Tab-separated table of C-alpha atoms in Angstrom:
chain	number	residue	atom	x	y	z
A	686	MET	CA	0.000	0.000	0.000
A	687	ARG	CA	0.981	3.667	-0.268
A	688	ALA	CA	1.795	5.575	2.914
A	689	ALA	CA	3.231	8.954	3.946
A	690	VAL	CA	6.368	8.171	5.947
A	691	LEU	CA	8.290	10.734	7.968
A	692	GLN	CA	11.889	9.880	7.065
A	693	ASP	CA	13.621	12.818	8.733
A	694	ILE	CA	13.022	16.403	9.786
A	695	ARG	CA	10.917	18.072	7.089
A	696	ASP	CA	11.247	14.970	4.921
A	697	ILE	CA	7.995	13.125	4.167
A	698	ARG	CA	8.032	10.498	1.448
A	699	VAL	CA	5.056	8.660	-0.004
A	700	LEU	CA	6.284	5.076	-0.241
A	701	ASP	CA	5.083	1.559	-0.926
A	702	ILE	CA	5.034	-0.393	2.344
A	703	PRO	CA	3.406	-3.712	3.361
A	704	GLU	CA	-0.291	-3.644	4.197
A	705	PRO	CA	-1.015	-4.127	7.901
A	706	ARG	CA	-2.199	-7.524	9.128
A	707	PRO	CA	-4.193	-8.202	12.320
A	708	LEU	CA	-2.043	-9.770	15.019
A	709	ALA	CA	-4.869	-10.319	17.515
A	710	ASP	CA	-8.498	-11.425	17.315
A	711	ASP	CA	-9.807	-7.982	18.225
A	712	GLU	CA	-7.834	-6.100	15.556
A	713	LEU	CA	-9.600	-4.688	12.508
A	714	ILE	CA	-8.413	-3.308	9.167
A	715	ILE	CA	-9.729	0.095	8.116
A	716	ARG	CA	-9.580	1.593	4.655
A	717	VAL	CA	-8.686	5.192	5.431
A	718	LYS	CA	-10.946	7.936	4.046
A	719	ALA	CA	-9.632	11.115	5.698
A	720	VAL	CA	-6.737	12.135	7.973
A	721	GLY	CA	-6.260	15.524	9.604
A	722	VAL	CA	-2.876	17.181	9.936
A	723	CYS	CA	-2.560	17.985	13.640
A	724	GLY	CA	-0.278	20.350	15.503
A	725	SER	CA	1.550	17.401	17.039
A	726	ASP	CA	2.130	16.069	13.499
A	727	LEU	CA	3.775	19.393	12.726
A	728	HIS	CA	6.007	19.049	15.786
A	729	SER	CA	7.112	15.637	14.494
A	730	TYR	CA	7.684	17.146	11.059
A	731	LEU	CA	9.691	20.118	12.334
A	732	GLU	CA	11.402	18.689	15.421
A	733	GLY	CA	11.120	14.890	15.237
A	734	GLY	CA	8.530	14.672	18.022
A	735	THR	CA	6.673	16.562	20.744
A	736	THR	CA	9.472	16.309	23.298
A	737	GLY	CA	11.844	18.678	21.520
A	738	PRO	CA	14.348	18.162	18.712
A	739	THR	CA	15.146	14.477	18.334
A	740	GLN	CA	16.337	12.006	15.737
A	741	VAL	CA	13.547	10.652	13.547
A	742	ARG	CA	12.847	6.939	13.455
A	743	PRO	CA	10.803	6.594	10.222
A	744	PHE	CA	7.098	5.991	10.774
A	745	VAL	CA	3.725	6.624	9.127
A	746	LEU	CA	2.144	9.876	10.267
A	747	GLY	CA	-1.485	10.568	11.103
A	748	HIS	CA	-3.679	10.062	14.176
A	749	GLU	CA	-6.856	12.044	13.379
A	750	PHE	CA	-8.682	9.793	10.959
A	751	SER	CA	-11.818	8.106	9.711
A	752	GLY	CA	-12.502	5.276	7.302
A	753	VAL	CA	-14.510	2.163	6.556
A	754	LEU	CA	-13.861	-1.384	7.687
A	755	THR	CA	-12.750	-3.904	5.116
A	756	PRO	CA	-15.409	-6.567	4.437
A	757	ASP	CA	-13.643	-9.224	6.519
A	758	SER	CA	-13.191	-6.865	9.458
A	759	ALA	CA	-16.802	-5.664	9.264
A	760	ARG	CA	-18.047	-9.259	9.447
A	761	LYS	CA	-15.720	-10.084	12.319
A	762	ALA	CA	-16.772	-7.033	14.313
A	763	GLY	CA	-20.460	-7.207	13.497
A	764	PHE	CA	-20.387	-3.708	12.029
A	765	SER	CA	-22.254	-2.533	8.968
A	766	ALA	CA	-20.205	-2.890	5.808
A	767	GLU	CA	-19.026	0.422	4.355
A	768	ALA	CA	-20.248	2.338	7.424
A	769	LEU	CA	-18.061	5.306	8.323
A	770	VAL	CA	-16.082	4.985	11.539
A	771	ALA	CA	-13.846	7.288	13.545
A	772	VAL	CA	-10.920	5.897	15.496
A	773	ASP	CA	-9.478	6.907	18.843
A	774	PRO	CA	-5.717	6.713	18.164
A	775	SER	CA	-4.793	6.378	21.842
A	776	ILE	CA	-4.651	2.765	22.983
A	777	PRO	CA	-3.976	2.619	26.761
A	778	CYS	CA	-2.707	-0.513	28.451
A	779	GLY	CA	-5.816	-0.871	30.633
A	780	HIS	CA	-3.806	-2.396	33.477
A	781	CYS	CA	-1.792	0.379	35.140
A	782	GLU	CA	-2.848	2.452	38.152
A	783	TRP	CA	-3.693	5.459	35.990
A	784	CYS	CA	-5.937	3.461	33.658
A	785	HIS	CA	-7.756	2.034	36.682
A	786	ARG	CA	-8.202	5.560	38.026
A	787	GLY	CA	-9.875	6.538	34.742
A	788	HIS	CA	-6.946	8.625	33.496
A	789	THR	CA	-6.434	6.614	30.333
A	790	ASN	CA	-5.041	9.706	28.598
A	791	LEU	CA	-2.144	9.657	31.090
A	792	CYS	CA	-1.296	5.965	30.679
A	793	PRO	CA	2.527	5.701	30.589
A	794	ASN	CA	2.263	2.524	28.506
A	795	VAL	CA	-0.014	3.993	25.834
A	796	LYS	CA	0.305	3.010	22.182
A	797	PHE	CA	-0.510	6.108	20.154
A	798	LEU	CA	-1.096	5.626	16.450
A	799	GLY	CA	0.823	8.055	14.264
A	800	TYR	CA	3.481	8.833	16.839
A	801	ALA	CA	6.838	7.071	16.647
A	802	PRO	CA	7.375	4.170	16.744
A	803	HIS	CA	3.711	3.367	15.994
A	804	ASN	CA	2.491	3.802	12.421
A	805	GLY	CA	-0.516	6.009	11.821
A	806	ALA	CA	-3.202	6.490	9.217
A	807	MET	CA	-1.681	8.550	6.415
A	808	ALA	CA	-1.879	5.370	4.370
A	809	GLU	CA	-4.406	3.371	2.433
A	810	PHE	CA	-5.040	0.965	5.332
A	811	VAL	CA	-4.470	0.888	9.080
A	812	CYS	CA	-4.927	-1.810	11.738
A	813	VAL	CA	-6.710	-0.874	15.006
A	814	PRO	CA	-8.321	-2.664	17.961
A	815	LYS	CA	-12.108	-2.891	17.931
A	816	SER	CA	-12.291	-0.918	21.191
A	817	ALA	CA	-10.912	2.146	19.386
A	818	VAL	CA	-13.587	2.153	16.661
A	819	HIS	CA	-16.673	4.394	16.860
A	820	MET	CA	-19.541	4.311	14.366
A	821	VAL	CA	-20.298	7.724	12.880
A	822	PRO	CA	-23.795	8.864	11.798
A	823	ASP	CA	-24.499	9.765	8.176
A	824	SER	CA	-24.692	13.474	9.032
A	825	ILE	CA	-20.916	13.556	9.608
A	826	ASP	CA	-18.665	13.295	6.549
A	827	PRO	CA	-15.196	11.658	6.530
A	828	ALA	CA	-13.350	14.946	7.128
A	829	GLY	CA	-15.617	15.789	10.055
A	830	ALA	CA	-15.205	12.285	11.457
A	831	ALA	CA	-11.424	12.758	11.389
A	832	ILE	CA	-11.772	16.052	13.288
A	833	LEU	CA	-13.695	14.281	16.080
A	834	GLU	CA	-10.297	13.496	17.602
A	835	THR	CA	-9.509	17.222	17.750
A	836	LEU	CA	-12.918	17.871	19.282
A	837	GLY	CA	-12.175	15.219	21.894
A	838	VAL	CA	-9.028	17.111	22.898
A	839	ALA	CA	-11.081	20.297	23.274
A	840	ILE	CA	-13.773	18.527	25.316
A	841	HIS	CA	-11.190	17.188	27.758
A	842	ALA	CA	-9.669	20.660	28.137
A	843	MET	CA	-13.103	22.088	28.914
A	844	ASP	CA	-13.716	19.334	31.452
A	845	LEU	CA	-10.546	20.465	33.217
A	846	ALA	CA	-11.413	24.172	32.871
A	847	ARG	CA	-14.924	23.852	34.353
A	848	PRO	CA	-16.150	27.177	32.919
A	849	ARG	CA	-18.706	28.980	35.059
A	850	LEU	CA	-21.802	30.731	33.768
A	851	GLN	CA	-21.109	34.212	32.433
A	852	GLU	CA	-17.419	34.340	33.371
A	853	THR	CA	-14.984	35.874	30.902
A	854	VAL	CA	-12.923	33.435	28.835
A	855	ALA	CA	-9.884	33.972	26.615
A	856	VAL	CA	-8.921	31.353	24.043
A	857	LEU	CA	-5.269	31.900	23.221
A	858	GLY	CA	-4.532	30.449	19.778
A	859	CYS	CA	-7.243	29.983	17.164
A	860	GLY	CA	-6.076	26.945	15.285
A	861	PRO	CA	-8.412	23.931	15.095
A	862	VAL	CA	-8.370	23.203	18.840
A	863	GLY	CA	-8.857	26.862	19.713
A	864	LEU	CA	-11.788	27.237	17.331
A	865	LEU	CA	-13.459	24.223	18.928
A	866	LEU	CA	-12.779	25.622	22.407
A	867	VAL	CA	-14.522	28.858	21.417
A	868	GLN	CA	-17.616	26.876	20.431
A	869	LEU	CA	-17.572	24.822	23.616
A	870	ALA	CA	-17.124	27.922	25.764
A	871	ARG	CA	-20.188	29.456	24.137
A	872	LEU	CA	-22.164	26.245	24.730
A	873	ALA	CA	-21.075	26.281	28.377
A	874	GLY	CA	-22.726	29.658	28.951
A	875	SER	CA	-19.589	31.780	29.140
A	876	GLY	CA	-19.889	35.556	29.167
A	877	LYS	CA	-17.456	37.538	27.036
A	878	ILE	CA	-15.257	35.220	24.942
A	879	ILE	CA	-12.012	36.716	23.657
A	880	ALA	CA	-10.247	35.002	20.746
A	881	ILE	CA	-6.521	35.741	20.456
A	882	ASP	CA	-4.385	34.951	17.415
A	883	PRO	CA	-2.026	36.998	15.228
A	884	VAL	CA	-3.676	35.616	12.070
A	885	GLU	CA	-6.713	37.800	11.372
A	886	GLN	CA	-8.508	35.157	9.312
A	887	ARG	CA	-8.460	32.804	12.323
A	888	THR	CA	-9.912	35.302	14.781
A	889	ALA	CA	-12.556	36.272	12.211
A	890	LEU	CA	-13.616	32.633	12.023
A	891	ALA	CA	-13.551	32.423	15.829
A	892	CYS	CA	-16.016	35.313	15.974
A	893	ASP	CA	-18.238	33.570	13.424
A	894	LEU	CA	-18.206	30.515	15.693
A	895	GLY	CA	-19.051	32.308	18.930
A	896	ALA	CA	-16.288	34.628	20.147
A	897	ASP	CA	-17.245	38.205	21.086
A	898	VAL	CA	-13.894	39.949	20.736
A	899	ALA	CA	-10.910	39.344	18.435
A	900	CYS	CA	-7.399	40.279	19.558
A	901	ARG	CA	-4.163	39.938	17.612
A	902	SER	CA	-2.084	39.750	20.796
A	903	PHE	CA	-2.437	38.869	24.467
A	904	ALA	CA	-1.444	42.487	25.167
A	905	GLU	CA	-4.878	43.649	23.931
A	906	VAL	CA	-6.770	41.684	26.584
A	907	GLY	CA	-6.200	44.350	29.233
A	908	GLU	CA	-8.068	46.912	27.153
A	909	ALA	CA	-10.837	44.422	26.347
A	910	THR	CA	-11.376	43.768	30.074
A	911	GLU	CA	-10.733	47.299	31.419
A	912	GLY	CA	-7.496	46.126	32.971
A	913	ARG	CA	-9.017	43.295	34.985
A	914	GLY	CA	-8.007	40.264	32.924
A	915	VAL	CA	-10.193	37.232	32.271
A	916	ASP	CA	-11.483	34.597	34.670
A	917	LEU	CA	-10.348	31.673	32.528
A	918	VAL	CA	-7.640	31.358	29.884
A	919	ILE	CA	-7.390	28.286	27.701
A	920	GLU	CA	-4.064	28.239	25.863
A	921	ALA	CA	-3.942	26.359	22.552
A	922	THR	CA	-0.816	27.648	20.821
A	923	ASP	CA	2.386	25.997	19.668
A	924	SER	CA	4.534	28.754	21.150
A	925	SER	CA	6.985	28.484	24.012
A	926	HIS	CA	5.591	31.870	25.124
A	927	GLY	CA	2.021	30.549	25.357
A	928	PHE	CA	2.215	29.920	29.103
A	929	GLU	CA	3.563	33.427	29.781
A	930	HIS	CA	0.958	35.079	27.572
A	931	ALA	CA	-1.858	33.067	29.169
A	932	ALA	CA	-0.712	34.103	32.634
A	933	ARG	CA	-0.636	37.733	31.542
A	934	CYS	CA	-4.236	37.516	30.296
A	935	ALA	CA	-5.652	36.049	33.515
A	936	ARG	CA	-7.129	38.100	36.329
A	937	ILE	CA	-5.927	37.915	39.941
A	938	GLY	CA	-6.986	34.488	41.209
A	939	GLY	CA	-7.773	33.360	37.654
A	940	ARG	CA	-7.422	29.961	36.038
A	941	VAL	CA	-5.244	28.781	33.144
A	942	VAL	CA	-5.533	25.517	31.221
A	943	LEU	CA	-2.610	24.693	28.938
A	944	VAL	CA	-3.560	22.589	25.919
A	945	GLY	CA	-0.933	23.496	23.326
A	946	ILE	CA	2.399	21.751	22.819
A	947	PRO	CA	5.220	24.321	22.903
A	948	GLU	CA	7.949	24.462	20.291
A	949	ASN	CA	11.202	22.813	21.371
A	950	ASN	CA	9.399	21.376	24.418
A	951	GLN	CA	10.055	24.572	26.397
A	952	TYR	CA	7.828	27.067	28.217
A	953	VAL	CA	8.938	30.616	28.995
A	954	LEU	CA	7.425	31.978	32.210
A	955	SER	CA	8.365	34.888	34.452
A	956	GLY	CA	7.407	33.821	37.937
A	957	ALA	CA	6.527	36.985	39.848
A	958	GLU	CA	3.298	38.016	38.114
A	959	SER	CA	1.875	34.492	38.000
A	960	ARG	CA	2.759	33.899	41.641
A	961	ARG	CA	1.358	37.222	42.817
A	962	LYS	CA	-1.862	36.603	40.938
A	963	GLY	CA	-2.225	33.236	42.675
A	964	LEU	CA	-3.184	31.551	39.427
A	965	SER	CA	-4.541	28.010	39.243
A	966	ILE	CA	-2.794	26.119	36.435
A	967	LYS	CA	-3.837	22.850	34.793
A	968	PHE	CA	-2.101	20.934	32.027
A	969	SER	CA	-4.292	19.074	29.532
A	970	ARG	CA	-3.038	15.978	27.710
A	971	ARG	CA	-4.934	14.346	24.849
A	972	MET	CA	-8.272	12.988	26.092
A	973	PRO	CA	-9.826	10.083	27.983
A	974	GLU	CA	-12.914	8.339	26.577
A	975	VAL	CA	-14.937	11.238	25.173
A	976	TYR	CA	-15.762	10.123	21.610
A	977	PRO	CA	-19.495	9.528	22.296
A	978	ARG	CA	-19.851	13.128	23.492
A	979	ALA	CA	-17.863	14.441	20.529
A	980	ILE	CA	-20.073	12.535	18.096
A	981	ALA	CA	-23.250	13.762	19.822
A	982	LEU	CA	-22.115	17.399	19.706
A	983	ALA	CA	-21.247	17.174	16.017
A	984	GLN	CA	-24.395	15.246	15.090
A	985	SER	CA	-26.634	17.783	16.838
A	986	GLY	CA	-24.926	20.692	15.108
A	987	GLN	CA	-24.013	22.308	18.436
A	988	VAL	CA	-20.367	22.177	17.333
A	989	LYS	CA	-19.423	22.869	13.712
A	990	LEU	CA	-16.548	20.847	12.271
A	991	ALA	CA	-16.767	21.698	8.570
A	992	PRO	CA	-15.295	25.245	8.849
A	993	LEU	CA	-12.053	23.749	10.175
A	994	ALA	CA	-11.460	21.432	7.198
A	995	THR	CA	-10.332	24.181	4.854
A	996	HIS	CA	-7.990	22.289	2.507
A	997	SER	CA	-7.983	18.787	1.017
A	998	PHE	CA	-4.983	16.903	-0.383
A	999	SER	CA	-4.335	13.511	-1.935
A	1000	LEU	CA	-1.897	11.151	-0.238
A	1001	ASP	CA	0.782	12.023	-2.808
A	1002	GLN	CA	0.359	15.693	-1.879
A	1003	THR	CA	1.082	15.092	1.825
A	1004	PRO	CA	4.483	16.889	1.791
A	1005	ALA	CA	2.845	19.961	0.244
A	1006	ALA	CA	0.025	19.802	2.799
A	1007	PHE	CA	2.501	19.908	5.677
A	1008	GLU	CA	4.456	22.780	4.175
A	1009	GLN	CA	1.302	24.786	3.602
A	1010	GLN	CA	0.069	24.220	7.138
A	1011	VAL	CA	3.462	25.139	8.611
A	1012	ALA	CA	3.486	28.371	6.590
A	1013	ARG	CA	-0.236	29.038	7.256
A	1014	ARG	CA	-0.666	29.979	3.617
A	1015	ASP	CA	-3.922	30.526	1.741
A	1016	GLY	CA	-6.081	30.770	4.854
A	1017	ILE	CA	-5.434	27.182	5.895
A	1018	ILE	CA	-6.875	26.000	9.222
A	1019	LYS	CA	-6.579	22.236	8.851
A	1020	ALA	CA	-5.317	20.135	5.968
A	1021	ILE	CA	-7.200	16.899	5.322
A	1022	ILE	CA	-5.333	14.079	3.588
A	1023	CYS	CA	-7.598	11.758	1.583
A	1024	PRO	CA	-5.831	8.425	0.876
């Protein structure tokens, strides 16, 4: 089969590799329909991984994806043939203390598809356990089904944030996760929602999706809140300065939830202001089991996924898709690879 393999930093090659084969009774083969290019994919592309610059061990990219089961897998699983499915790429061990506590997203033994050394879904076929497969209603198309993974990340962040009715919220970074956080904050009954991003097209879309105020920089939040700062900041950037900027946006006694993965695995933070404000800080990692809620929100139309899927590429165009998303050219929000 054809697959997009990360060979080295900024070096993706579409190669012929062996098709996957089930190694256990509960494993299914999916014919991939759509794969989103995620921020963590970009970290792998630019740095080798999400833990800072590292040597690349070649692997197939892609963890946000949807597809259909092959006929044999559909029969084995008792699923409808050709029905669209979304796949949770995080496969926890199920045996450790953290899994038993319900923190499957923090499992230290997790197998995460599309993150080295585990192959992902930027390929014609991928092998997954049945437990990771979720049927998707007809109202959600393949691109939207792929973005359900991104929505799951946003849902988990909101679970940690616990927004209160009518409090002010700043979403720092209006990429795909940030745009979903704006929608969820509006659903949660937030008061003024401030969308912050240097790319004007992104904040314009954030306002279309529920934000009240668009800012190009964190420095504008003071004026938007008459110097008070916001009650809750949810940071969804890829910048090492994201933590610092989030802390600067928050009011005295405010809350910050960090969702983004910083470049070079480093945060920059000056301690005095954050300490004197007495901020409450939470770090958000991936998501536990939230796919049913993500599907319900998308199916009901309460959360819109289609505006995020701005650009579509064939598998052979994967290198170009990554370069365009890195450069943020042509109004791109999220590239969708269609094997």
